[in-house]
Short mmCIF file of C-alpha atoms and ligand atoms in Angstrom, two decimals:
data_model
loop_
_atom_site.label_atom_id
_atom_site.label_comp_id
_atom_site.label_asym_id
_atom_site.label_seq_id
_atom_site.Cartn_x
_atom_site.Cartn_y
_atom_site.Cartn_z
CA MET A 339 -196.80 84.98 212.12
CA ALA A 340 -199.58 87.50 212.95
CA THR A 341 -201.04 86.73 216.37
CA THR A 342 -204.12 87.52 218.36
CA ARG A 343 -203.16 86.48 221.80
CA PHE A 344 -202.96 89.30 224.24
CA MET A 345 -199.32 89.24 225.07
CA THR A 346 -197.32 92.27 226.42
CA LEU A 347 -193.64 92.78 226.02
CA PRO A 348 -192.92 92.31 229.69
CA ARG A 349 -195.03 89.07 229.95
CA HIS A 350 -193.33 87.69 226.94
CA ILE A 351 -189.89 88.49 228.15
CA ILE A 352 -190.68 86.90 231.61
CA GLU A 353 -192.17 83.74 229.94
CA GLY A 354 -189.10 83.63 227.69
CA GLU A 355 -186.93 83.75 230.66
CA LYS A 356 -188.76 80.58 232.05
CA LEU A 357 -188.27 78.84 228.78
CA HIS A 358 -184.67 79.39 228.88
CA PRO A 359 -183.41 78.55 232.42
CA GLU A 360 -179.79 79.60 231.60
CA ALA A 361 -181.15 83.12 230.91
CA THR A 362 -180.76 85.16 234.17
CA GLY A 363 -183.41 87.71 235.01
CA GLU A 364 -180.86 90.30 234.00
CA LEU A 365 -181.66 90.07 230.31
CA SER A 366 -185.45 90.59 231.07
CA GLY A 367 -184.57 93.56 233.13
CA ILE A 368 -182.45 95.01 230.34
CA LEU A 369 -185.08 94.49 227.98
CA LEU A 370 -187.89 95.94 229.98
CA GLN A 371 -185.60 99.05 230.41
CA LEU A 372 -185.16 99.30 226.62
CA GLY A 373 -188.95 99.07 226.16
CA LEU A 374 -189.31 102.03 228.55
CA ALA A 375 -186.75 104.06 226.69
CA ALA A 376 -188.40 103.16 223.47
CA LYS A 377 -191.76 104.48 224.50
CA LEU A 378 -190.10 107.83 225.70
CA ILE A 379 -188.20 108.12 222.29
CA SER A 380 -191.36 107.29 220.40
CA LEU A 381 -193.01 110.11 222.28
CA GLU A 382 -190.41 112.65 221.30
CA VAL A 383 -190.21 111.44 217.69
CA ASN A 384 -193.83 111.70 217.21
CA LYS A 385 -194.05 115.38 218.31
CA ALA A 386 -190.72 116.35 216.80
CA GLY A 387 -192.69 117.80 213.89
CA LEU A 388 -194.46 120.06 216.24
CA ALA A 389 -191.16 121.50 217.40
CA ASN A 390 -191.18 123.91 214.44
CA ILE A 391 -194.90 124.44 214.32
CA LEU A 392 -195.30 125.30 218.07
CA GLY A 393 -192.47 127.80 217.89
CA PHE A 394 -189.92 125.55 219.74
CA THR A 395 -187.43 127.20 217.30
CA GLY A 396 -184.13 128.15 218.42
CA ASP A 397 -182.52 126.42 221.50
CA GLU A 398 -185.10 126.79 224.14
CA ASN A 399 -188.67 125.24 224.23
CA VAL A 400 -191.42 126.45 226.39
CA HIS A 401 -190.20 124.70 229.46
CA GLY A 402 -186.92 126.41 229.08
CA GLU A 403 -185.47 123.30 228.07
CA LYS A 404 -182.94 123.01 225.24
CA VAL A 405 -184.62 121.58 222.14
CA LYS A 406 -182.14 118.78 221.19
CA LYS A 407 -181.59 117.15 217.93
CA LEU A 408 -183.49 113.91 218.00
CA ASP A 409 -180.24 111.79 217.65
CA MET A 410 -178.81 113.48 220.84
CA PHE A 411 -182.14 113.21 222.65
CA ALA A 412 -182.30 109.47 221.85
CA HIS A 413 -178.58 108.95 222.65
CA GLU A 414 -179.13 110.72 226.17
CA MET A 415 -182.43 108.97 226.79
CA LEU A 416 -180.95 105.62 226.41
CA ILE A 417 -177.92 106.22 228.50
CA LYS A 418 -180.31 107.61 231.23
CA ALA A 419 -182.47 104.56 231.05
CA MET A 420 -179.60 102.14 230.91
CA ASP A 421 -176.84 103.38 233.15
CA HIS A 422 -178.39 102.32 236.32
CA GLY A 423 -179.87 98.87 237.39
CA GLY A 424 -176.36 97.36 237.51
CA HIS A 425 -176.62 95.59 234.20
CA PHE A 426 -173.76 96.97 232.17
CA CYS A 427 -169.91 97.29 232.40
CA VAL A 428 -169.74 99.52 229.48
CA MET A 429 -171.84 101.06 226.57
CA ALA A 430 -170.99 102.49 223.11
CA SER A 431 -173.04 104.73 220.84
CA GLU A 432 -173.03 105.91 217.27
CA GLU A 433 -173.11 109.47 218.78
CA GLU A 434 -169.98 108.86 221.01
CA GLU A 435 -166.54 108.68 219.76
CA ASP A 436 -165.21 106.55 222.73
CA ILE A 437 -166.71 103.78 224.82
CA ILE A 438 -169.06 105.16 227.50
CA HIS A 439 -168.45 104.24 231.19
CA LEU A 440 -171.10 104.01 233.79
CA PRO A 441 -171.31 106.81 236.49
CA PRO A 442 -168.85 106.18 239.22
CA HIS A 443 -171.43 105.39 241.79
CA GLN A 444 -173.30 102.88 239.69
CA LYS A 445 -172.99 99.13 240.38
CA ILE A 446 -170.93 97.46 237.44
CA GLY A 447 -172.72 94.55 235.69
CA LYS A 448 -171.69 91.86 233.37
CA TYR A 449 -173.37 93.13 230.15
CA VAL A 450 -172.22 95.34 227.26
CA LEU A 451 -174.74 97.66 225.36
CA LEU A 452 -173.90 99.03 221.85
CA PHE A 453 -176.67 101.13 220.06
CA ASP A 454 -177.41 103.42 217.17
CA PRO A 455 -179.76 105.78 219.07
CA LEU A 456 -181.53 107.05 215.93
CA ASP A 457 -181.13 105.40 212.56
CA GLY A 458 -182.09 107.09 209.45
CA SER A 459 -181.81 110.72 210.89
CA SER A 460 -181.63 112.40 207.55
CA ASN A 461 -185.43 111.34 207.26
CA ILE A 462 -186.53 113.01 210.35
CA ASP A 463 -187.63 116.35 208.81
CA ALA A 464 -189.63 114.44 206.12
CA ASN A 465 -191.57 112.34 208.63
CA ILE A 466 -190.07 109.20 207.12
CA SER A 467 -189.70 106.07 209.34
CA ILE A 468 -186.59 106.06 211.67
CA GLY A 469 -185.46 103.69 214.28
CA THR A 470 -183.27 102.78 217.16
CA ILE A 471 -180.84 99.69 217.08
CA PHE A 472 -179.35 97.74 219.98
CA SER A 473 -177.00 94.85 220.56
CA ILE A 474 -176.12 93.15 223.78
CA TYR A 475 -173.02 91.06 224.72
CA LYS A 476 -171.50 89.53 227.80
CA ARG A 477 -168.30 91.10 229.04
CA VAL A 478 -165.12 89.26 227.98
CA SER A 479 -162.49 91.55 229.87
CA GLU A 480 -161.36 90.17 233.21
CA GLY A 481 -162.51 91.27 236.62
CA ASP A 482 -165.60 93.18 237.65
CA GLY A 483 -164.50 96.70 237.16
CA PRO A 484 -165.41 99.18 234.14
CA GLY A 485 -165.64 97.55 230.75
CA THR A 486 -163.14 98.08 228.06
CA LEU A 487 -162.92 98.69 224.43
CA GLU A 488 -162.21 94.84 223.99
CA ASP A 489 -165.73 94.19 225.39
CA CYS A 490 -167.22 96.28 222.73
CA LEU A 491 -165.26 94.69 219.83
CA GLN A 492 -166.77 91.26 219.81
CA GLN A 493 -167.83 89.28 216.85
CA GLY A 494 -171.67 89.44 216.16
CA TYR A 495 -172.28 85.77 216.68
CA LYS A 496 -171.44 86.36 220.37
CA GLN A 497 -174.56 88.63 220.80
CA GLU A 498 -176.88 87.72 223.83
CA VAL A 499 -179.77 89.88 222.45
CA ALA A 500 -180.26 92.16 219.50
CA GLY A 501 -183.30 94.27 218.50
CA TYR A 502 -184.71 97.48 217.13
CA ILE A 503 -187.51 99.98 217.57
CA LEU A 504 -188.95 101.38 214.23
CA TYR A 505 -190.88 104.59 214.77
CA GLY A 506 -193.16 104.46 211.66
CA SER A 507 -196.94 104.48 211.05
CA SER A 508 -196.86 102.59 214.40
CA THR A 509 -193.99 101.91 216.73
CA ILE A 510 -192.67 98.40 216.75
CA PHE A 511 -190.14 96.68 219.08
CA VAL A 512 -188.44 93.80 217.54
CA TYR A 513 -185.76 91.60 219.38
CA THR A 514 -184.23 88.00 219.34
CA ALA A 515 -182.00 86.09 221.75
CA GLY A 516 -180.60 84.56 218.60
CA HIS A 517 -180.69 81.07 216.88
CA GLY A 518 -183.43 78.89 218.29
CA HIS A 519 -184.95 81.59 220.39
CA GLY A 520 -187.20 83.20 217.55
CA VAL A 521 -187.66 86.73 216.47
CA TYR A 522 -190.57 88.71 218.02
CA GLY A 523 -192.29 91.92 217.20
CA PHE A 524 -194.32 94.16 219.52
CA THR A 525 -196.55 97.10 218.44
CA LEU A 526 -197.06 99.94 220.78
CA ASP A 527 -200.71 100.51 221.73
CA PRO A 528 -200.64 104.22 222.50
CA ALA A 529 -204.13 103.89 224.22
CA PHE A 530 -202.33 102.42 227.30
CA GLY A 531 -198.57 102.60 226.45
CA GLU A 532 -197.93 98.94 226.17
CA PHE A 533 -196.11 96.97 223.49
CA LEU A 534 -198.37 93.97 222.35
CA LEU A 535 -197.14 90.93 220.60
CA SER A 536 -198.01 91.52 216.81
CA HIS A 537 -195.51 89.48 215.14
CA ASP A 538 -194.92 86.00 216.72
CA ASP A 539 -191.77 84.13 215.73
CA ILE A 540 -190.97 86.00 212.60
CA LYS A 541 -189.49 83.99 209.69
CA ILE A 542 -187.95 85.59 206.69
CA PRO A 543 -189.18 84.17 203.34
CA LYS A 544 -186.57 82.02 201.55
CA GLN A 545 -186.64 84.54 198.60
CA GLY A 546 -188.51 87.84 198.11
CA ARG A 547 -189.04 89.87 195.01
CA ILE A 548 -187.84 93.27 196.44
CA TYR A 549 -184.23 94.64 196.08
CA SER A 550 -183.33 97.61 198.30
CA LEU A 551 -180.21 99.92 197.72
CA ASN A 552 -179.26 103.37 196.77
CA GLU A 553 -179.21 103.33 193.04
CA GLY A 554 -177.80 106.86 192.98
CA ASN A 555 -174.40 105.11 193.58
CA TYR A 556 -174.69 102.83 190.58
CA PHE A 557 -171.62 104.00 188.67
CA SER A 558 -169.43 103.28 191.79
CA TRP A 559 -170.74 99.79 192.29
CA PRO A 560 -168.53 96.61 191.77
CA LYS A 561 -169.34 95.11 188.37
CA GLY A 562 -170.89 91.98 189.96
CA LEU A 563 -173.39 94.18 191.78
CA LYS A 564 -174.30 95.99 188.54
CA ASP A 565 -174.77 92.59 186.76
CA TYR A 566 -176.82 91.36 189.61
CA ILE A 567 -179.33 94.29 189.65
CA LYS A 568 -179.49 94.20 185.89
CA TYR A 569 -180.36 90.51 186.10
CA LEU A 570 -183.18 91.12 188.60
CA GLN A 571 -184.44 93.87 186.38
CA ALA A 572 -184.26 91.86 183.23
CA ASN A 573 -185.97 88.54 184.28
CA TYR A 574 -189.29 87.47 185.73
CA PHE A 575 -189.70 85.38 189.03
CA GLU A 576 -193.08 83.63 189.37
CA GLY A 577 -194.16 85.71 186.51
CA LYS A 578 -193.22 89.10 187.91
CA PRO A 579 -189.98 91.12 187.99
CA TYR A 580 -188.23 92.46 191.21
CA GLN A 581 -189.53 95.66 192.62
CA ALA A 582 -187.30 98.40 193.91
CA ARG A 583 -188.04 99.81 197.42
CA TYR A 584 -185.48 102.12 199.25
CA VAL A 585 -186.57 104.21 202.51
CA GLY A 586 -183.04 105.26 203.39
CA SER A 587 -183.57 104.29 207.00
CA MET A 588 -181.71 100.80 207.43
CA VAL A 589 -184.18 99.89 210.28
CA ALA A 590 -187.23 100.32 207.90
CA ASP A 591 -185.57 98.82 204.96
CA VAL A 592 -184.44 95.73 206.90
CA HIS A 593 -187.70 95.48 208.82
CA ARG A 594 -189.62 95.45 205.32
CA THR A 595 -187.12 92.85 204.04
CA LEU A 596 -187.58 90.63 207.18
CA LEU A 597 -191.46 90.59 206.70
CA TYR A 598 -191.71 90.61 202.99
CA GLY A 599 -188.34 88.93 201.85
CA GLY A 600 -185.87 90.21 199.27
CA ILE A 601 -182.47 91.98 199.84
CA PHE A 602 -181.20 94.95 201.30
CA ILE A 603 -177.75 96.13 200.24
CA TYR A 604 -175.35 98.84 201.26
CA PRO A 605 -172.31 97.94 199.23
CA GLY A 606 -168.54 98.85 199.40
CA ASP A 607 -167.94 100.93 196.18
CA ARG A 608 -165.25 102.43 194.21
CA ARG A 609 -165.32 105.56 196.57
CA ASN A 610 -165.99 103.92 199.92
CA ALA A 611 -164.62 100.21 199.73
CA LYS A 612 -166.17 99.39 203.21
CA GLY A 613 -169.35 101.08 202.55
CA LYS A 614 -171.36 103.35 204.86
CA LEU A 615 -173.13 101.17 207.68
CA ARG A 616 -171.25 100.37 210.77
CA LEU A 617 -170.46 96.84 211.81
CA SER A 618 -170.86 97.04 215.49
CA TYR A 619 -174.22 98.76 216.12
CA GLU A 620 -175.94 98.53 212.66
CA CYS A 621 -174.86 95.48 210.82
CA ASN A 622 -174.20 93.07 213.54
CA PRO A 623 -177.55 93.58 215.42
CA MET A 624 -179.55 93.47 212.16
CA SER A 625 -177.62 90.36 210.86
CA PHE A 626 -178.22 88.65 214.31
CA ILE A 627 -182.07 89.29 213.85
CA VAL A 628 -182.32 88.20 210.24
CA GLU A 629 -180.12 85.02 210.69
CA ALA A 630 -182.42 84.17 213.65
CA ALA A 631 -185.40 84.47 211.35
CA GLY A 632 -183.75 82.13 208.70
CA GLY A 633 -182.01 84.70 206.55
CA ARG A 634 -178.48 85.37 205.50
CA ALA A 635 -176.13 88.53 205.98
CA THR A 636 -172.62 88.82 204.48
CA ASP A 637 -170.24 91.56 203.26
CA GLY A 638 -170.53 89.98 199.90
CA LYS A 639 -167.98 87.24 200.99
CA GLU A 640 -167.61 86.80 204.60
CA ARG A 641 -170.67 86.20 207.23
CA ILE A 642 -171.21 89.54 209.01
CA LEU A 643 -171.60 87.92 212.34
CA ASP A 644 -168.09 86.25 212.11
CA LYS A 645 -166.10 89.60 211.33
CA LYS A 646 -163.88 90.76 214.12
CA PRO A 647 -164.37 94.44 214.61
CA GLU A 648 -161.07 96.33 214.93
CA ALA A 649 -162.67 99.68 215.64
CA LEU A 650 -165.75 101.00 217.38
CA HIS A 651 -167.17 102.71 214.33
CA GLU A 652 -165.80 100.73 211.53
CA ARG A 653 -167.89 100.30 208.50
CA THR A 654 -168.80 97.07 206.41
CA PRO A 655 -170.49 96.42 203.17
CA ILE A 656 -173.64 94.51 203.87
CA TYR A 657 -175.89 92.15 201.70
CA ILE A 658 -178.74 91.09 203.99
CA GLY A 659 -182.18 89.36 203.62
CA SER A 660 -183.66 86.18 202.02
CA GLU A 661 -181.14 83.38 201.72
CA LYS A 662 -181.79 82.72 198.02
CA ASP A 663 -181.44 86.36 197.32
CA VAL A 664 -178.09 86.89 199.32
CA LEU A 665 -176.62 83.80 197.89
CA LEU A 666 -177.40 84.91 194.44
CA VAL A 667 -175.70 88.24 194.63
CA GLU A 668 -172.64 86.51 196.26
CA LYS A 669 -172.40 84.43 193.03
CA PHE A 670 -172.58 87.42 190.86
CA LEU A 671 -169.93 89.31 192.97
CA SER A 672 -167.54 86.25 193.16
CA GLU A 673 -167.90 85.67 189.23
CA ALA A 674 -167.00 89.37 188.58
CA ARG A 675 -163.84 88.85 190.93
CA GLU A 676 -164.28 92.55 192.34
CA ALA A 677 -163.97 94.11 189.14
CA TYR A 678 -165.49 97.65 188.94
P1 AHG B 1691 -177.78 106.96 210.62
O1 AHG B 1691 -178.89 108.03 210.56
O2 AHG B 1691 -177.85 106.22 211.99
O3 AHG B 1691 -176.36 107.69 210.49
O4 AHG B 1691 -177.89 105.91 209.55
C1 AHG B 1691 -178.24 106.21 208.40
C2 AHG B 1691 -177.90 105.17 207.31
C3 AHG B 1691 -179.05 104.07 207.33
O5 AHG B 1691 -180.16 104.23 208.30
C4 AHG B 1691 -179.45 104.09 205.91
O6 AHG B 1691 -179.51 102.68 205.43
C5 AHG B 1691 -178.23 104.74 205.23
O7 AHG B 1691 -177.68 105.66 206.13
C6 AHG B 1691 -178.71 105.51 204.00
O8 AHG B 1691 -177.52 106.05 203.48
P2 AHG B 1691 -177.66 106.80 201.81
O9 AHG B 1691 -178.51 108.02 202.24
O10 AHG B 1691 -176.34 107.07 201.55
O11 AHG B 1691 -178.40 105.83 201.08
MN1 MN B 1692 -177.61 104.12 211.61
MN1 MN B 1693 -177.79 107.04 213.88
#
C-alpha cells in the first residue's frame, strides 16, 4: 500500500477522472476545493495551541479577529471554501441545526455536501488527533433550485465520494469514490503545501487484533458486547491476545482500524439506545470508506449504508472494521438477543 511514486492529490484526482469517464469534472473540482480547505484548517489546528501561549486569550487576537472555537472555524472555513463554484444545491454540518442553503447569488449545482467540520473536538486542548469528515451525494429533489432536507437524508450507499482529513502527527487526506474505485491517502508535505500520495489503494486486513471502544461505558453495554469483549480478552489469536486502543476521535480510531485492522465500536447502550455517533456525517462516510477498503460496518444488525436517515443529526450504533471482527461481534450480539 505504501507508495513511492510522486503523485499529488490534484494529479490523482484528474487521473481518476480520466479512468472513470462517467465522472464529471465537477467531483474533481469539489475534491480540489476540499483539499484547499483541509490545508487551511490544518494550519489553524496546528497553531491552535499557540492561541493560549501567545495571549490570544479572550475574544480578540492580535489581528483584531475573533478567536473562534476550532469547530466553528472549521465549519465556517468549509462553507466559505465550498459555497461557490456552483457544485452544490445544499449542505449540512454537525454545527448547524438545519440544512445550509447557498448564498442567493451563487449558481446552484447538483451535488450535496454533508460534513463534520471537526471530529474529536474534546481532544483539541490535549493536542490529540482530530479530523474533518465529508460525504457527497447527487441531489434527488426535482428541479435545479435550492436543495432540500430530502437531499440530505439519503442512504449511505448512494454517496458519490466520502473522505476525511486527520490532523495528527501529520495531516492526511483520505477519500474514495466507493466500491471498485479504491481508497487513497495523501499526506500533506508542509514544505510546499501539497498533499502527496502516501497510501495507494488502502485495503483493510480481513482481521486485526485491536478493539477500540470506550470501556468506561461497560456496565451499560448490551450483554452480547460484554461477552464479545471478554472473549477477545480471554483468548489468543495467532498466539497473542487482542489489544485495546481508544483515541476518542472517531477519525483517528477508524483511520488506525483501516490501516492495522480490528474493530471500532460505538454501541447503543442502556442509556442511549442509538449510541452517540451521527449517521449522516460520521457513520455513513466512514462506512463507505471502510467498505471500499474491503471491511464491514453495521449497527450490530443492519448495514450502516442501507439505513434510511429520518433526521439530519440522528445517531446510530456502529460496529466498523475488519470483516471477520465485525461478523464475530454480530454473532455475539444476536446470540444474546439484545439482553443487557
Ligand atoms: P465530535 O467532536 O464531532 O462531536 O465527535 C466526537 C465523537 C467521536 O469523534 C468519538 O469517537 C466520540 O465522540 C468519543 O465519544 P466518547 O468520549 O463518549 O467516547
Ligand atoms: Mn464527530
Ligand atoms: Mn464535530
